[in-house]
PDB file of C-alpha atoms and ligand atoms in Angstrom:
ATOM      1  CA  UNK A   1      84.355 280.628 168.134  1.00  0.00           C
ATOM      2  CA  UNK A   2      85.053 276.606 169.927  1.00  0.00           C
ATOM      3  CA  UNK A   3      86.494 274.177 167.616  1.00  0.00           C
ATOM      4  CA  UNK A   4      85.316 270.815 169.770  1.00  0.00           C
ATOM      5  CA  UNK A   5      87.893 267.780 169.211  1.00  0.00           C
ATOM      6  CA  UNK A   6      86.204 264.572 170.138  1.00  0.00           C
ATOM      7  CA  UNK A   7      88.691 260.780 170.061  1.00  0.00           C
ATOM      8  CA  UNK A   8      84.905 258.586 169.937  1.00  0.00           C
ATOM      9  CA  UNK A   9      85.396 254.793 169.232  1.00  0.00           C
ATOM     10  CA  UNK A  10      84.052 253.417 165.671  1.00  0.00           C
ATOM     11  CA  UNK A  11      80.659 251.218 166.398  1.00  0.00           C
ATOM     12  CA  UNK A  12      80.449 254.952 168.403  1.00  0.00           C
ATOM     13  CA  UNK A  13      81.005 257.154 165.816  1.00  0.00           C
ATOM     14  CA  UNK A  14      78.195 256.669 162.604  1.00  0.00           C
ATOM     15  CA  UNK A  15      74.765 257.922 166.047  1.00  0.00           C
ATOM     16  CA  UNK A  16      76.778 260.397 167.294  1.00  0.00           C
ATOM     17  CA  UNK A  17      77.876 262.962 163.992  1.00  0.00           C
ATOM     18  CA  UNK A  18      74.233 261.658 163.109  1.00  0.00           C
ATOM     19  CA  UNK A  19      72.620 263.028 166.441  1.00  0.00           C
ATOM     20  CA  UNK A  20      74.694 266.238 167.017  1.00  0.00           C
ATOM     21  CA  UNK A  21      73.332 267.137 163.387  1.00  0.00           C
ATOM     22  CA  UNK A  22      69.831 266.428 164.046  1.00  0.00           C
ATOM     23  CA  UNK A  23      70.269 269.263 167.189  1.00  0.00           C
ATOM     24  CA  UNK A  24      72.171 271.838 164.375  1.00  0.00           C
ATOM     25  CA  UNK A  25      75.977 271.243 164.642  1.00  0.00           C
ATOM     26  CA  UNK A  26      77.859 271.099 161.514  1.00  0.00           C
ATOM     27  CA  UNK A  27      80.840 268.227 161.659  1.00  0.00           C
ATOM     28  CA  UNK A  28      84.030 266.732 159.898  1.00  0.00           C
ATOM     29  CA  UNK A  29      84.852 263.031 160.782  1.00  0.00           C
ATOM     30  CA  UNK A  30      88.375 262.305 160.356  1.00  0.00           C
ATOM     31  CA  UNK A  31      89.675 257.931 159.718  1.00  0.00           C
ATOM     32  CA  UNK A  32      92.244 258.299 162.691  1.00  0.00           C
ATOM     33  CA  UNK A  33      94.417 255.370 164.883  1.00  0.00           C
ATOM     34  CA  UNK A  34      94.610 255.491 167.776  1.00  0.00           C
ATOM     35  CA  UNK A  35      98.544 254.910 169.642  1.00  0.00           C
ATOM     36  CA  UNK A  36      98.560 252.470 171.893  1.00  0.00           C
ATOM     37  CA  UNK A  37      96.368 249.799 170.255  1.00  0.00           C
ATOM     38  CA  UNK A  38      96.926 250.960 166.903  1.00  0.00           C
ATOM     39  CA  UNK A  39      93.690 250.242 166.197  1.00  0.00           C
ATOM     40  CA  UNK A  40      90.616 252.194 163.571  1.00  0.00           C
ATOM     41  CA  UNK A  41      88.882 255.258 166.018  1.00  0.00           C
ATOM     42  CA  UNK A  42      87.233 258.360 164.684  1.00  0.00           C
ATOM     43  CA  UNK A  43      88.350 262.196 165.253  1.00  0.00           C
ATOM     44  CA  UNK A  44      85.319 264.580 165.171  1.00  0.00           C
ATOM     45  CA  UNK A  45      85.994 268.163 164.585  1.00  0.00           C
ATOM     46  CA  UNK A  46      83.074 270.204 166.106  1.00  0.00           C
ATOM     47  CA  UNK A  47      83.292 274.081 165.381  1.00  0.00           C
ATOM     48  CA  UNK A  48      80.395 275.805 167.274  1.00  0.00           C
ATOM     49  CA  UNK A  49      79.720 278.927 169.694  1.00  0.00           C
ATOM     50  CA  UNK A  50      81.043 279.337 172.945  1.00  0.00           C
ATOM     51  CA  UNK A  51      77.169 278.531 174.466  1.00  0.00           C
ATOM     52  CA  UNK A  52      76.841 275.489 172.534  1.00  0.00           C
ATOM     53  CA  UNK A  53      79.457 273.557 174.430  1.00  0.00           C
ATOM     54  CA  UNK A  54      78.076 272.383 176.842  1.00  0.00           C
ATOM     55  CA  UNK A  55      74.833 271.067 174.261  1.00  0.00           C
ATOM     56  CA  UNK A  56      77.880 269.457 172.770  1.00  0.00           C
ATOM     57  CA  UNK A  57      79.592 267.744 175.281  1.00  0.00           C
ATOM     58  CA  UNK A  58      76.433 265.903 176.394  1.00  0.00           C
ATOM     59  CA  UNK A  59      75.566 264.599 173.092  1.00  0.00           C
ATOM     60  CA  UNK A  60      79.055 262.905 173.046  1.00  0.00           C
ATOM     61  CA  UNK A  61      78.301 262.149 176.601  1.00  0.00           C
ATOM     62  CA  UNK A  62      75.207 259.818 176.373  1.00  0.00           C
ATOM     63  CA  UNK A  63      76.202 258.789 172.236  1.00  0.00           C
ATOM     64  CA  UNK A  64      79.649 257.698 173.527  1.00  0.00           C
ATOM     65  CA  UNK A  65      79.738 253.802 175.774  1.00  0.00           C
ATOM     66  CA  UNK A  66      82.906 252.813 176.885  1.00  0.00           C
ATOM     67  CA  UNK A  67      83.599 249.659 176.086  1.00  0.00           C
ATOM     68  CA  UNK A  68      86.345 246.728 177.627  1.00  0.00           C
ATOM     69  CA  UNK A  69      88.883 245.521 174.829  1.00  0.00           C
ATOM     70  CA  UNK A  70      91.919 243.255 174.907  1.00  0.00           C
ATOM     71  CA  UNK A  71      95.405 242.976 173.389  1.00  0.00           C
ATOM     72  CA  UNK A  72      97.569 240.311 172.806  1.00  0.00           C
ATOM     73  CA  UNK A  73     101.137 241.125 174.588  1.00  0.00           C
ATOM     74  CA  UNK A  74     104.166 239.183 173.821  1.00  0.00           C
ATOM     75  CA  UNK A  75     105.402 237.628 177.271  1.00  0.00           C
ATOM     76  CA  UNK A  76     108.852 235.907 177.052  1.00  0.00           C
ATOM     77  CA  UNK A  77     108.456 232.490 179.533  1.00  0.00           C
ATOM     78  CA  UNK A  78     109.040 231.952 182.518  1.00  0.00           C
ATOM     79  CA  UNK A  79     112.601 230.621 182.448  1.00  0.00           C
ATOM     80  CA  UNK A  80     112.928 230.786 178.741  1.00  0.00           C
ATOM     81  CA  UNK A  81     115.729 232.928 176.816  1.00  0.00           C
ATOM     82  CA  UNK A  82     113.726 234.636 173.280  1.00  0.00           C
ATOM     83  CA  UNK A  83     110.406 232.538 173.602  1.00  0.00           C
ATOM     84  CA  UNK A  84     107.385 234.491 174.128  1.00  0.00           C
ATOM     85  CA  UNK A  85     103.774 233.610 174.850  1.00  0.00           C
ATOM     86  CA  UNK A  86     100.456 235.595 174.005  1.00  0.00           C
ATOM     87  CA  UNK A  87      99.087 237.266 176.956  1.00  0.00           C
ATOM     88  CA  UNK A  88      96.293 238.790 176.618  1.00  0.00           C
ATOM     89  CA  UNK A  89      96.124 242.426 178.822  1.00  0.00           C
ATOM     90  CA  UNK A  90      92.717 244.151 178.552  1.00  0.00           C
ATOM     91  CA  UNK A  91      91.810 247.444 178.123  1.00  0.00           C
ATOM     92  CA  UNK A  92      89.235 249.979 179.340  1.00  0.00           C
ATOM     93  CA  UNK A  93      88.845 252.491 175.644  1.00  0.00           C
ATOM     94  CA  UNK A  94      87.056 255.028 176.795  1.00  0.00           C
ATOM     95  CA  UNK A  95      83.366 256.650 175.454  1.00  0.00           C
ATOM     96  CA  UNK A  96      85.377 260.129 174.552  1.00  0.00           C
ATOM     97  CA  UNK A  97      88.908 261.171 174.306  1.00  0.00           C
ATOM     98  CA  UNK A  98      87.249 265.160 174.180  1.00  0.00           C
ATOM     99  CA  UNK A  99      88.868 268.059 173.113  1.00  0.00           C
ATOM    100  CA  UNK A 100      87.880 271.853 173.612  1.00  0.00           C
ATOM    101  CA  UNK A 101      89.735 274.858 171.595  1.00  0.00           C
ATOM    102  CA  UNK A 102      89.952 278.491 170.770  1.00  0.00           C
ATOM    103  CA  UNK A 103      89.790 279.173 168.402  1.00  0.00           C
ATOM    104  CA  UNK A 104      91.468 282.185 166.669  1.00  0.00           C
ATOM    105  CA  UNK A 105      89.734 283.767 163.244  1.00  0.00           C
ATOM    106  CA  UNK A 106      87.311 281.306 161.459  1.00  0.00           C
ATOM    107  CA  UNK A 107      87.790 281.788 157.946  1.00  0.00           C
ATOM    108  CA  UNK A 108      85.005 281.007 155.229  1.00  0.00           C
ATOM    109  CA  UNK A 109      86.055 281.545 151.603  1.00  0.00           C
TER     110      UNK A 109
HETATM  111  P1  2BA B   1      94.915 254.346 171.446  1.00  0.00           P
HETATM  112  O1  2BA B   1      95.744 255.147 172.380  1.00  0.00           O
HETATM  113  O2  2BA B   1      94.699 253.640 170.832  1.00  0.00           O
HETATM  114  O3  2BA B   1      93.949 253.802 173.707  1.00  0.00           O
HETATM  115  C1  2BA B   1      93.442 253.037 173.701  1.00  0.00           C
HETATM  116  C2  2BA B   1      93.294 252.425 175.153  1.00  0.00           C
HETATM  117  O4  2BA B   1      93.972 252.010 175.421  1.00  0.00           O
HETATM  118  C3  2BA B   1      93.188 254.328 176.152  1.00  0.00           C
HETATM  119  O5  2BA B   1      91.938 254.507 176.082  1.00  0.00           O
HETATM  120  C4  2BA B   1      93.819 253.869 177.505  1.00  0.00           C
HETATM  121  O6  2BA B   1      92.323 253.400 177.897  1.00  0.00           O
HETATM  122  C5  2BA B   1      94.513 252.264 177.045  1.00  0.00           C
HETATM  123  N1  2BA B   1      96.257 253.230 177.664  1.00  0.00           N
HETATM  124  C6  2BA B   1      96.142 254.271 176.061  1.00  0.00           C
HETATM  125  N2  2BA B   1      96.997 254.619 176.263  1.00  0.00           N
HETATM  126  C7  2BA B   1      97.899 253.939 177.407  1.00  0.00           C
HETATM  127  C8  2BA B   1      99.504 253.241 178.550  1.00  0.00           C
HETATM  128  N3  2BA B   1      99.711 253.936 177.428  1.00  0.00           N
HETATM  129  N4  2BA B   1      99.014 252.510 178.987  1.00  0.00           N
HETATM  130  C9  2BA B   1      97.709 251.467 179.268  1.00  0.00           C
HETATM  131  N5  2BA B   1      97.233 252.201 177.937  1.00  0.00           N
HETATM  132  C10 2BA B   1      96.798 252.472 177.593  1.00  0.00           C
HETATM  133  P2  2BA B   1      91.556 256.634 175.925  1.00  0.00           P
HETATM  134  O7  2BA B   1      92.490 256.557 176.764  1.00  0.00           O
HETATM  135  O8  2BA B   1      90.121 256.312 176.289  1.00  0.00           O
HETATM  136  O9  2BA B   1      91.709 256.708 174.591  1.00  0.00           O
HETATM  137  C11 2BA B   1      90.951 255.996 173.332  1.00  0.00           C
HETATM  138  C12 2BA B   1      91.477 256.523 172.069  1.00  0.00           C
HETATM  139  O10 2BA B   1      91.267 258.385 172.912  1.00  0.00           O
HETATM  140  C13 2BA B   1      93.430 256.988 172.526  1.00  0.00           C
HETATM  141  O11 2BA B   1      93.472 255.450 171.584  1.00  0.00           O
HETATM  142  C14 2BA B   1      93.527 257.672 171.152  1.00  0.00           C
HETATM  143  O12 2BA B   1      93.114 257.761 169.834  1.00  0.00           O
HETATM  144  C15 2BA B   1      92.468 258.806 171.375  1.00  0.00           C
HETATM  145  N6  2BA B   1      93.858 259.696 172.709  1.00  0.00           N
HETATM  146  C16 2BA B   1      93.555 259.154 174.216  1.00  0.00           C
HETATM  147  N7  2BA B   1      93.755 260.101 174.768  1.00  0.00           N
HETATM  148  C17 2BA B   1      94.642 261.088 174.056  1.00  0.00           C
HETATM  149  C18 2BA B   1      95.583 261.991 174.466  1.00  0.00           C
HETATM  150  N8  2BA B   1      95.626 262.487 175.266  1.00  0.00           N
HETATM  151  N9  2BA B   1      95.473 262.824 172.656  1.00  0.00           N
HETATM  152  C19 2BA B   1      95.997 262.414 172.553  1.00  0.00           C
HETATM  153  N10 2BA B   1      94.340 261.145 172.326  1.00  0.00           N
HETATM  154  C20 2BA B   1      94.580 260.378 173.225  1.00  0.00           C
END
């Protein structure tokens, strides 16, 4: 048994859950927050057998899109101390960040 932990963008979460469940996978959705952008993202937990991992990761890759996001960071104005002006920085947020974890034991009561 394996646990796939996939951090995806909120915009892709609905479609991804749909495709995964249509293909017989079980999914739990968590509302999470990225540490860098401090904005919402979605973490999916998918418990599955080892031989289904390739199908799960292929679906994630197919559905989740990379997008650019602009964040505004304060930067000190030239020649002035204590004056900060907003400075836009573009970051590329990945389609998905995926961790695959070995599950020692799995119970359902
Ligand atoms: P965030 O932490 O909000 O990061 C969003 C995007 O900002 C990242 O996209 C990356 O392009 C950029 N970024 C993150 N940390 C950075 C830094 N120190 N300097 C410059 N740019 C930085 P992704 O790498 O695709 O990550 C998307 C989300 O996946 C992350 O949201 C975080 O929630 C999660 N994530 C990514 N790698 C992770 C890891 N190793 N462990 C746990 N969560 C991770």
